[in-house]
Amino acid sequence: MLKTQDRLRRLRRTSAIRDLVQETRLNAADFIYPIFVGEGLTERQPINALPGQVRLPLSALAREADELGELGVRAVLVFGVPDHKEEAAGHAADSHGITQEAVRALKAANPDLVVITDVCVCGHTTHGHCGIVRDGEVDNDATLPLLSSIAVSHAEAGADIVAPSAMMDRQVAAIRARLDDGGYTGTSILAYSAKYASAFYGPFREALDSKPQFGDRRAYQMPSPNAREALREAEADIAQEADIVMVKPGLPYLDIVHRIRERFDVPLAVYQVSGEYAMIKAAAQAGWLDEKTAALESLIAFRRAGADLVITYFAKEAAAWLR
Ligand code: PBG
């Protein structure tokens, strides 16, 4: 009979031994960096609730692409911030809208950069909801053609991957069909599959000025107490041909990351959202925790739980720390 090995500290003795037996690793190639691009801006505009993050003018994107390249961060998630809002957000699909121009600028500067776009309308609508509002409710099926047109306009501008985040039922199928019809069979879909109605999106809504003007998003985003429902969301998106599925937010939903990883074999992304980032930044600024170790500990947790891709506002800093 084998004796139980209870001297686990042996493999913790030196840093080199610890590295040898390390089970998961962080790599800048797994990071996706979210960027905000503001229409009509002439200079970088700091985002109060997201220390260290800014709204970028189009003119700054070439330099941003270079900087990411030097750091080894190879993917971005683009959020365009339009200069005006419309009730039905028709301008979100404008081929020369801010997101579309941002995609062109990034691709022109660095064709190898993986450009992912957020496909939603909350930053474009006057009411701040993620779809078309009828009689005080977000109308699911009326929103699908709009999301599809937005996705096609992003693909046309050169996006490699479109990421629908509106949480409308059947949005992946609708977008896939329109992309294929338009000849964009090579454009991938990263589905925000398990996107929870979360308080942790607070700082992002300042960045995008996308706070709902009435009600909240609970009629379309997921309820935080539910885990099995997240598996159904992921299953539905995979059936609709999502290439990658996502869980969002990150740390409060690590169990969901793990369960989706165990159940499905598609690549899995996790989004460490604005509030998660802001909490670490704020505590570090107050001197209450060490920013670098806290941030890296949260990022490795995503990998350990089973995520392949990590969307994080720490992408650039973490890439530099990992050198
Ligand atoms: C929009 C969207 C949201 C985020 C990304 N896309 C949030 C929301 O529902 O308001 C959140 C990202 C973050 O908090 O960092 N549909």
mmCIF file of C-alpha atoms and ligand atoms in Angstrom:
data_model
loop_
_atom_site.group_PDB
_atom_site.id
_atom_site.type_symbol
_atom_site.label_atom_id
_atom_site.label_comp_id
_atom_site.label_asym_id
_atom_site.label_seq_id
_atom_site.Cartn_x
_atom_site.Cartn_y
_atom_site.Cartn_z
ATOM 1 C CA MET A 1 0.000 0.000 0.000
ATOM 2 C CA LEU A 2 1.233 3.446 -0.892
ATOM 3 C CA LYS A 3 1.692 5.755 2.005
ATOM 4 C CA THR A 4 -0.117 9.109 1.766
ATOM 5 C CA GLN A 5 2.391 11.779 0.831
ATOM 6 C CA ASP A 6 1.870 14.439 3.417
ATOM 7 C CA ARG A 7 5.044 16.470 2.995
ATOM 8 C CA LEU A 8 3.661 18.885 0.415
ATOM 9 C CA ARG A 9 6.029 21.634 1.475
ATOM 10 C CA ARG A 10 8.925 19.867 -0.245
ATOM 11 C CA LEU A 11 7.786 21.198 -3.593
ATOM 12 C CA ARG A 12 7.398 24.709 -2.230
ATOM 13 C CA ARG A 13 11.006 25.058 -1.035
ATOM 14 C CA THR A 14 12.447 27.232 -3.792
ATOM 15 C CA SER A 15 11.071 29.490 -6.418
ATOM 16 C CA ALA A 16 12.459 27.279 -9.209
ATOM 17 C CA ILE A 17 10.810 24.167 -7.786
ATOM 18 C CA ARG A 18 7.536 26.017 -7.383
ATOM 19 C CA ASP A 19 7.745 27.117 -11.007
ATOM 20 C CA LEU A 20 8.356 23.537 -12.147
ATOM 21 C CA VAL A 21 5.175 22.245 -10.558
ATOM 22 C CA GLN A 22 3.045 25.274 -11.364
ATOM 23 C CA GLU A 23 -0.265 24.039 -12.775
ATOM 24 C CA THR A 24 -1.533 27.115 -14.582
ATOM 25 C CA ARG A 25 0.213 30.118 -16.069
ATOM 26 C CA LEU A 26 -0.601 33.603 -17.211
ATOM 27 C CA ASN A 27 0.483 34.703 -20.611
ATOM 28 C CA ALA A 28 -0.018 38.077 -22.239
ATOM 29 C CA ALA A 29 -1.218 36.203 -25.340
ATOM 30 C CA ASP A 30 -4.340 35.190 -23.404
ATOM 31 C CA PHE A 31 -5.305 38.757 -22.550
ATOM 32 C CA ILE A 32 -7.870 40.919 -24.270
ATOM 33 C CA TYR A 33 -7.647 44.623 -23.510
ATOM 34 C CA PRO A 34 -10.907 46.632 -23.526
ATOM 35 C CA ILE A 35 -10.547 50.097 -25.047
ATOM 36 C CA PHE A 36 -12.955 53.024 -25.199
ATOM 37 C CA VAL A 37 -12.798 55.243 -28.246
ATOM 38 C CA GLY A 38 -14.631 58.575 -28.073
ATOM 39 C CA GLU A 39 -16.153 60.172 -31.149
ATOM 40 C CA GLY A 40 -14.943 63.713 -31.732
ATOM 41 C CA LEU A 41 -12.264 63.614 -29.030
ATOM 42 C CA THR A 42 -9.019 65.423 -29.657
ATOM 43 C CA GLU A 43 -7.217 64.166 -26.588
ATOM 44 C CA ARG A 44 -7.273 61.317 -24.089
ATOM 45 C CA GLN A 45 -10.038 61.696 -21.554
ATOM 46 C CA PRO A 46 -9.534 60.023 -18.183
ATOM 47 C CA ILE A 47 -12.379 57.885 -16.840
ATOM 48 C CA ASN A 48 -12.881 58.809 -13.221
ATOM 49 C CA ALA A 49 -14.210 55.482 -11.980
ATOM 50 C CA LEU A 50 -11.590 53.473 -13.899
ATOM 51 C CA PRO A 51 -8.244 54.813 -12.706
ATOM 52 C CA GLY A 52 -5.595 54.425 -15.396
ATOM 53 C CA GLN A 53 -8.136 53.935 -18.209
ATOM 54 C CA VAL A 54 -9.098 56.615 -20.706
ATOM 55 C CA ARG A 55 -11.408 57.342 -23.600
ATOM 56 C CA LEU A 56 -9.088 57.491 -26.580
ATOM 57 C CA PRO A 57 -9.402 59.756 -29.597
ATOM 58 C CA LEU A 58 -9.207 58.007 -32.977
ATOM 59 C CA SER A 59 -5.899 59.755 -33.549
ATOM 60 C CA ALA A 60 -4.338 57.906 -30.587
ATOM 61 C CA LEU A 61 -5.140 54.408 -31.831
ATOM 62 C CA ALA A 62 -2.061 53.875 -33.967
ATOM 63 C CA ARG A 63 0.153 54.559 -30.964
ATOM 64 C CA GLU A 64 -2.044 52.391 -28.752
ATOM 65 C CA ALA A 65 -1.714 49.508 -31.220
ATOM 66 C CA ASP A 66 2.080 49.896 -31.180
ATOM 67 C CA GLU A 67 2.197 49.961 -27.410
ATOM 68 C CA LEU A 68 0.076 46.810 -27.164
ATOM 69 C CA GLY A 69 2.321 45.116 -29.697
ATOM 70 C CA GLU A 70 5.422 45.960 -27.671
ATOM 71 C CA LEU A 71 3.822 44.595 -24.516
ATOM 72 C CA GLY A 72 2.750 41.383 -26.225
ATOM 73 C CA VAL A 73 -0.988 42.040 -25.840
ATOM 74 C CA ARG A 74 -2.472 40.810 -29.087
ATOM 75 C CA ALA A 75 -6.207 41.406 -28.782
ATOM 76 C CA VAL A 76 -8.484 44.329 -27.995
ATOM 77 C CA LEU A 77 -12.185 44.665 -27.296
ATOM 78 C CA VAL A 78 -13.410 47.944 -28.774
ATOM 79 C CA PHE A 79 -16.188 50.079 -27.298
ATOM 80 C CA GLY A 80 -17.063 53.112 -29.402
ATOM 81 C CA VAL A 81 -18.540 56.052 -27.511
ATOM 82 C CA PRO A 82 -20.715 58.008 -29.976
ATOM 83 C CA ASP A 83 -21.107 61.795 -29.749
ATOM 84 C CA HIS A 84 -24.893 61.603 -29.599
ATOM 85 C CA LYS A 85 -27.643 59.180 -28.712
ATOM 86 C CA GLU A 86 -30.756 58.124 -30.595
ATOM 87 C CA GLU A 87 -33.941 56.439 -29.390
ATOM 88 C CA ALA A 88 -33.570 53.449 -31.718
ATOM 89 C CA ALA A 89 -29.764 53.583 -32.089
ATOM 90 C CA GLY A 90 -29.819 53.299 -35.883
ATOM 91 C CA HIS A 91 -26.488 55.122 -36.013
ATOM 92 C CA ALA A 92 -24.780 52.238 -34.227
ATOM 93 C CA ALA A 93 -24.675 50.410 -37.576
ATOM 94 C CA ASP A 94 -23.309 53.400 -39.513
ATOM 95 C CA SER A 95 -20.359 52.211 -41.567
ATOM 96 C CA HIS A 96 -18.466 55.346 -40.513
ATOM 97 C CA GLY A 97 -19.527 55.267 -36.881
ATOM 98 C CA ILE A 98 -16.973 55.559 -34.125
ATOM 99 C CA THR A 99 -16.541 51.819 -33.523
ATOM 100 C CA GLN A 100 -16.211 51.103 -37.236
ATOM 101 C CA GLU A 101 -13.605 53.873 -37.672
ATOM 102 C CA ALA A 102 -11.745 52.651 -34.604
ATOM 103 C CA VAL A 103 -11.549 49.155 -36.099
ATOM 104 C CA ARG A 104 -10.131 50.573 -39.330
ATOM 105 C CA ALA A 105 -7.554 52.671 -37.492
ATOM 106 C CA LEU A 106 -6.386 49.756 -35.336
ATOM 107 C CA LYS A 107 -6.167 47.364 -38.278
ATOM 108 C CA ALA A 108 -4.319 49.935 -40.379
ATOM 109 C CA ALA A 109 -1.775 50.402 -37.593
ATOM 110 C CA ASN A 110 -1.344 46.702 -36.846
ATOM 111 C CA PRO A 111 -3.056 44.148 -39.088
ATOM 112 C CA ASP A 112 -2.024 41.348 -36.713
ATOM 113 C CA LEU A 113 -3.886 42.814 -33.753
ATOM 114 C CA VAL A 114 -7.007 40.733 -33.061
ATOM 115 C CA VAL A 115 -9.791 43.286 -33.110
ATOM 116 C CA ILE A 116 -12.950 42.313 -31.252
ATOM 117 C CA THR A 117 -15.982 44.615 -31.098
ATOM 118 C CA ASP A 118 -18.741 44.838 -28.539
ATOM 119 C CA VAL A 119 -22.082 44.531 -30.326
ATOM 120 C CA CYS A 120 -24.720 46.284 -28.262
ATOM 121 C CA VAL A 121 -26.700 49.508 -28.286
ATOM 122 C CA CYS A 122 -26.722 50.670 -24.651
ATOM 123 C CA GLY A 123 -24.098 53.336 -25.406
ATOM 124 C CA HIS A 124 -26.128 54.559 -28.376
ATOM 125 C CA THR A 125 -29.727 54.635 -27.123
ATOM 126 C CA THR A 126 -31.242 57.655 -25.350
ATOM 127 C CA HIS A 127 -32.757 55.329 -22.720
ATOM 128 C CA GLY A 128 -29.536 53.369 -22.156
ATOM 129 C CA HIS A 129 -31.062 49.914 -22.649
ATOM 130 C CA CYS A 130 -29.426 47.200 -24.742
ATOM 131 C CA GLY A 131 -32.234 46.961 -27.290
ATOM 132 C CA ILE A 132 -35.232 48.586 -28.922
ATOM 133 C CA VAL A 133 -37.770 49.711 -26.331
ATOM 134 C CA ARG A 134 -41.487 49.253 -27.005
ATOM 135 C CA ASP A 135 -44.138 49.989 -24.398
ATOM 136 C CA GLY A 136 -41.520 50.290 -21.705
ATOM 137 C CA GLU A 137 -39.938 46.911 -22.456
ATOM 138 C CA VAL A 138 -36.908 45.815 -24.443
ATOM 139 C CA ASP A 139 -38.327 44.049 -27.494
ATOM 140 C CA ASN A 140 -36.156 41.006 -28.142
ATOM 141 C CA ASP A 141 -37.005 40.181 -31.748
ATOM 142 C CA ALA A 142 -37.177 43.805 -32.876
ATOM 143 C CA THR A 143 -33.604 44.199 -31.648
ATOM 144 C CA LEU A 144 -32.122 41.271 -33.587
ATOM 145 C CA PRO A 145 -31.972 42.940 -37.046
ATOM 146 C CA LEU A 146 -30.274 45.973 -35.489
ATOM 147 C CA LEU A 147 -27.646 43.881 -33.691
ATOM 148 C CA SER A 148 -27.056 41.956 -36.905
ATOM 149 C CA SER A 149 -26.554 45.147 -38.921
ATOM 150 C CA ILE A 150 -24.118 46.439 -36.309
ATOM 151 C CA ALA A 151 -22.163 43.184 -36.423
ATOM 152 C CA VAL A 152 -21.995 43.277 -40.224
ATOM 153 C CA SER A 153 -20.786 46.901 -40.160
ATOM 154 C CA HIS A 154 -18.017 45.892 -37.727
ATOM 155 C CA ALA A 155 -17.031 42.940 -39.904
ATOM 156 C CA GLU A 156 -16.997 45.176 -42.951
ATOM 157 C CA ALA A 157 -14.647 47.570 -41.139
ATOM 158 C CA GLY A 158 -12.313 44.640 -40.496
ATOM 159 C CA ALA A 159 -13.205 43.235 -37.069
ATOM 160 C CA ASP A 160 -11.921 39.690 -36.579
ATOM 161 C CA ILE A 161 -14.452 38.816 -33.916
ATOM 162 C CA VAL A 162 -17.791 40.362 -32.979
ATOM 163 C CA ALA A 163 -18.997 40.069 -29.404
ATOM 164 C CA PRO A 164 -22.745 40.477 -28.911
ATOM 165 C CA SER A 165 -23.425 41.585 -25.326
ATOM 166 C CA ALA A 166 -27.074 42.621 -25.433
ATOM 167 C CA MET A 167 -28.353 39.333 -23.951
ATOM 168 C CA MET A 168 -31.165 39.099 -26.498
ATOM 169 C CA ASP A 169 -32.342 35.552 -27.102
ATOM 170 C CA ARG A 170 -31.187 34.141 -30.458
ATOM 171 C CA GLN A 171 -28.834 37.053 -31.093
ATOM 172 C CA VAL A 172 -25.964 34.744 -32.035
ATOM 173 C CA ALA A 173 -28.043 32.919 -34.648
ATOM 174 C CA ALA A 174 -29.331 36.191 -36.115
ATOM 175 C CA ILE A 175 -25.838 37.671 -36.326
ATOM 176 C CA ARG A 176 -24.291 34.487 -37.749
ATOM 177 C CA ALA A 177 -26.908 34.359 -40.503
ATOM 178 C CA ARG A 178 -26.383 37.994 -41.518
ATOM 179 C CA LEU A 179 -22.591 37.674 -41.407
ATOM 180 C CA ASP A 180 -22.740 34.602 -43.627
ATOM 181 C CA ASP A 181 -25.148 36.308 -46.034
ATOM 182 C CA GLY A 182 -22.751 39.223 -46.282
ATOM 183 C CA GLY A 183 -19.850 36.921 -47.092
ATOM 184 C CA TYR A 184 -18.254 37.294 -43.652
ATOM 185 C CA THR A 185 -18.066 33.581 -42.968
ATOM 186 C CA GLY A 186 -14.621 34.036 -41.452
ATOM 187 C CA THR A 187 -15.707 36.536 -38.814
ATOM 188 C CA SER A 188 -15.994 34.815 -35.432
ATOM 189 C CA ILE A 189 -18.557 35.341 -32.709
ATOM 190 C CA LEU A 190 -17.537 35.685 -29.082
ATOM 191 C CA ALA A 191 -20.821 35.337 -27.223
ATOM 192 C CA TYR A 192 -21.411 37.043 -23.905
ATOM 193 C CA SER A 193 -23.298 33.903 -22.922
ATOM 194 C CA ALA A 194 -23.541 34.119 -19.162
ATOM 195 C CA LYS A 195 -23.754 37.842 -18.611
ATOM 196 C CA TYR A 196 -25.175 38.522 -15.191
ATOM 197 C CA ALA A 197 -27.134 41.593 -14.103
ATOM 198 C CA SER A 198 -24.359 42.956 -11.944
ATOM 199 C CA ALA A 199 -23.496 45.917 -9.759
ATOM 200 C CA PHE A 200 -19.894 45.478 -10.872
ATOM 201 C CA TYR A 201 -20.575 47.198 -14.211
ATOM 202 C CA GLY A 202 -20.903 50.567 -12.461
ATOM 203 C CA PRO A 203 -17.637 52.209 -13.605
ATOM 204 C CA PHE A 204 -18.119 50.979 -17.181
ATOM 205 C CA ARG A 205 -21.437 52.760 -17.391
ATOM 206 C CA GLU A 206 -19.627 55.980 -16.582
ATOM 207 C CA ALA A 207 -17.068 55.226 -19.311
ATOM 208 C CA LEU A 208 -19.745 54.541 -21.909
ATOM 209 C CA ASP A 209 -22.414 56.827 -20.433
ATOM 210 C CA SER A 210 -24.782 53.872 -20.727
ATOM 211 C CA LYS A 211 -26.683 53.815 -17.459
ATOM 212 C CA PRO A 212 -30.313 52.784 -18.080
ATOM 213 C CA GLN A 213 -32.536 55.865 -17.772
ATOM 214 C CA PHE A 214 -35.447 53.827 -16.430
ATOM 215 C CA GLY A 215 -35.568 50.445 -14.731
ATOM 216 C CA ASP A 216 -32.609 48.092 -14.871
ATOM 217 C CA ARG A 217 -31.318 45.227 -17.030
ATOM 218 C CA ARG A 218 -32.814 42.333 -15.087
ATOM 219 C CA ALA A 219 -35.334 41.504 -17.792
ATOM 220 C CA TYR A 220 -32.504 40.430 -20.085
ATOM 221 C CA GLN A 221 -29.283 39.907 -18.115
ATOM 222 C CA MET A 222 -28.960 36.813 -15.932
ATOM 223 C CA PRO A 223 -29.980 36.578 -12.265
ATOM 224 C CA SER A 224 -26.946 36.088 -10.044
ATOM 225 C CA PRO A 225 -28.401 33.219 -7.976
ATOM 226 C CA ASN A 226 -28.644 30.961 -11.054
ATOM 227 C CA ALA A 227 -25.925 28.622 -12.278
ATOM 228 C CA ARG A 228 -27.747 25.954 -14.307
ATOM 229 C CA GLU A 229 -29.306 28.728 -16.361
ATOM 230 C CA ALA A 230 -25.804 29.822 -17.379
ATOM 231 C CA LEU A 231 -25.174 26.345 -18.792
ATOM 232 C CA ARG A 232 -28.367 26.649 -20.831
ATOM 233 C CA GLU A 233 -27.260 30.050 -22.121
ATOM 234 C CA ALA A 234 -23.884 28.652 -23.160
ATOM 235 C CA GLU A 235 -25.510 25.605 -24.748
ATOM 236 C CA ALA A 236 -27.907 27.819 -26.711
ATOM 237 C CA ASP A 237 -25.091 30.059 -27.950
ATOM 238 C CA ILE A 238 -22.952 27.097 -28.994
ATOM 239 C CA ALA A 239 -25.945 25.627 -30.847
ATOM 240 C CA GLN A 240 -26.272 28.978 -32.636
ATOM 241 C CA GLU A 241 -22.623 28.689 -33.692
ATOM 242 C CA ALA A 242 -20.833 30.869 -31.180
ATOM 243 C CA ASP A 243 -17.093 30.274 -31.596
ATOM 244 C CA ILE A 244 -16.173 31.362 -28.077
ATOM 245 C CA VAL A 245 -18.412 31.738 -25.029
ATOM 246 C CA MET A 246 -17.941 34.141 -22.145
ATOM 247 C CA VAL A 247 -18.748 34.478 -18.465
ATOM 248 C CA LYS A 248 -19.102 37.952 -16.997
ATOM 249 C CA PRO A 249 -18.305 39.310 -14.386
ATOM 250 C CA GLY A 250 -15.305 37.202 -13.393
ATOM 251 C CA LEU A 251 -14.369 36.655 -9.761
ATOM 252 C CA PRO A 252 -17.933 36.546 -8.370
ATOM 253 C CA TYR A 253 -18.767 33.894 -11.002
ATOM 254 C CA LEU A 254 -15.739 31.572 -10.975
ATOM 255 C CA ASP A 255 -18.032 28.621 -10.315
ATOM 256 C CA ILE A 256 -19.790 29.376 -13.601
ATOM 257 C CA VAL A 257 -16.454 29.515 -15.428
ATOM 258 C CA HIS A 258 -15.577 26.138 -13.985
ATOM 259 C CA ARG A 259 -18.932 24.535 -14.790
ATOM 260 C CA ILE A 260 -18.934 25.750 -18.385
ATOM 261 C CA ARG A 261 -15.342 24.548 -18.777
ATOM 262 C CA GLU A 262 -16.317 21.062 -17.521
ATOM 263 C CA ARG A 263 -19.375 20.821 -19.737
ATOM 264 C CA PHE A 264 -18.321 22.292 -23.092
ATOM 265 C CA ASP A 265 -15.219 22.116 -25.260
ATOM 266 C CA VAL A 266 -15.388 25.533 -26.925
ATOM 267 C CA PRO A 267 -12.857 28.206 -25.987
ATOM 268 C CA LEU A 268 -13.998 30.036 -22.881
ATOM 269 C CA ALA A 269 -13.481 33.695 -22.085
ATOM 270 C CA VAL A 270 -14.004 35.512 -18.820
ATOM 271 C CA TYR A 271 -14.484 39.256 -18.383
ATOM 272 C CA GLN A 272 -12.947 40.828 -15.312
ATOM 273 C CA VAL A 273 -15.298 43.804 -15.379
ATOM 274 C CA SER A 274 -14.856 47.445 -14.507
ATOM 275 C CA GLY A 275 -15.994 47.143 -10.887
ATOM 276 C CA GLU A 276 -13.589 44.293 -10.201
ATOM 277 C CA TYR A 277 -10.738 46.351 -11.600
ATOM 278 C CA ALA A 278 -11.833 49.512 -9.771
ATOM 279 C CA MET A 279 -11.982 47.682 -6.421
ATOM 280 C CA ILE A 280 -8.391 46.536 -6.685
ATOM 281 C CA LYS A 281 -7.233 49.961 -7.884
ATOM 282 C CA ALA A 282 -9.061 51.768 -5.083
ATOM 283 C CA ALA A 283 -7.784 49.461 -2.352
ATOM 284 C CA ALA A 284 -4.255 49.761 -3.730
ATOM 285 C CA GLN A 285 -4.505 53.550 -3.843
ATOM 286 C CA ALA A 286 -5.618 53.544 -0.217
ATOM 287 C CA GLY A 287 -2.593 51.399 0.602
ATOM 288 C CA TRP A 288 -4.802 48.495 1.697
ATOM 289 C CA LEU A 289 -3.430 45.873 -0.658
ATOM 290 C CA ASP A 290 -0.595 45.391 -3.056
ATOM 291 C CA GLU A 291 -1.893 46.073 -6.549
ATOM 292 C CA LYS A 292 0.401 43.851 -8.561
ATOM 293 C CA THR A 293 0.033 40.710 -6.457
ATOM 294 C CA ALA A 294 -3.709 41.204 -6.005
ATOM 295 C CA ALA A 295 -4.267 41.745 -9.726
ATOM 296 C CA LEU A 296 -2.126 38.766 -10.760
ATOM 297 C CA GLU A 297 -3.821 36.565 -8.157
ATOM 298 C CA SER A 298 -7.235 37.457 -9.596
ATOM 299 C CA LEU A 299 -6.033 36.793 -13.148
ATOM 300 C CA ILE A 300 -4.519 33.385 -12.383
ATOM 301 C CA ALA A 301 -7.796 32.458 -10.658
ATOM 302 C CA PHE A 302 -9.562 32.787 -14.009
ATOM 303 C CA ARG A 303 -7.075 30.473 -15.682
ATOM 304 C CA ARG A 304 -7.271 27.973 -12.814
ATOM 305 C CA ALA A 305 -11.073 27.951 -13.020
ATOM 306 C CA GLY A 306 -10.745 27.055 -16.697
ATOM 307 C CA ALA A 307 -10.877 30.232 -18.754
ATOM 308 C CA ASP A 308 -8.697 30.351 -21.861
ATOM 309 C CA LEU A 309 -9.072 34.052 -22.631
ATOM 310 C CA VAL A 310 -9.113 36.813 -20.050
ATOM 311 C CA ILE A 311 -10.627 40.205 -20.804
ATOM 312 C CA THR A 312 -9.129 42.658 -18.349
ATOM 313 C CA TYR A 313 -8.374 46.344 -17.866
ATOM 314 C CA PHE A 314 -5.132 45.112 -16.279
ATOM 315 C CA ALA A 315 -3.975 43.612 -19.597
ATOM 316 C CA LYS A 316 -1.216 46.128 -20.270
ATOM 317 C CA GLU A 317 0.032 46.344 -16.707
ATOM 318 C CA ALA A 318 -0.117 42.590 -16.258
ATOM 319 C CA ALA A 319 1.749 42.000 -19.515
ATOM 320 C CA ALA A 320 4.502 44.291 -18.260
ATOM 321 C CA TRP A 321 4.581 42.590 -14.832
ATOM 322 C CA LEU A 322 4.850 39.162 -16.460
ATOM 323 C CA ARG A 323 7.949 40.022 -18.486
HETATM 324 C C1 PBG B 1 -22.974 46.487 -22.556
HETATM 325 C C2 PBG B 1 -21.807 46.034 -21.798
HETATM 326 C C3 PBG B 1 -21.590 46.109 -20.401
HETATM 327 C C4 PBG B 1 -20.256 45.762 -20.200
HETATM 328 C C5 PBG B 1 -19.726 45.416 -21.423
HETATM 329 N N1 PBG B 1 -20.703 45.564 -22.406
HETATM 330 C C6 PBG B 1 -22.348 46.428 -19.225
HETATM 331 C C7 PBG B 1 -23.708 46.741 -19.015
HETATM 332 O O1 PBG B 1 -24.576 45.864 -19.062
HETATM 333 O O2 PBG B 1 -23.938 47.934 -18.737
HETATM 334 C C8 PBG B 1 -19.583 45.801 -18.860
HETATM 335 C C9 PBG B 1 -18.123 45.854 -18.864
HETATM 336 C C10 PBG B 1 -17.489 46.299 -17.601
HETATM 337 O O3 PBG B 1 -18.144 46.576 -16.570
HETATM 338 O O4 PBG B 1 -16.267 46.376 -17.604
HETATM 339 N N2 PBG B 1 -23.982 45.762 -22.922
#
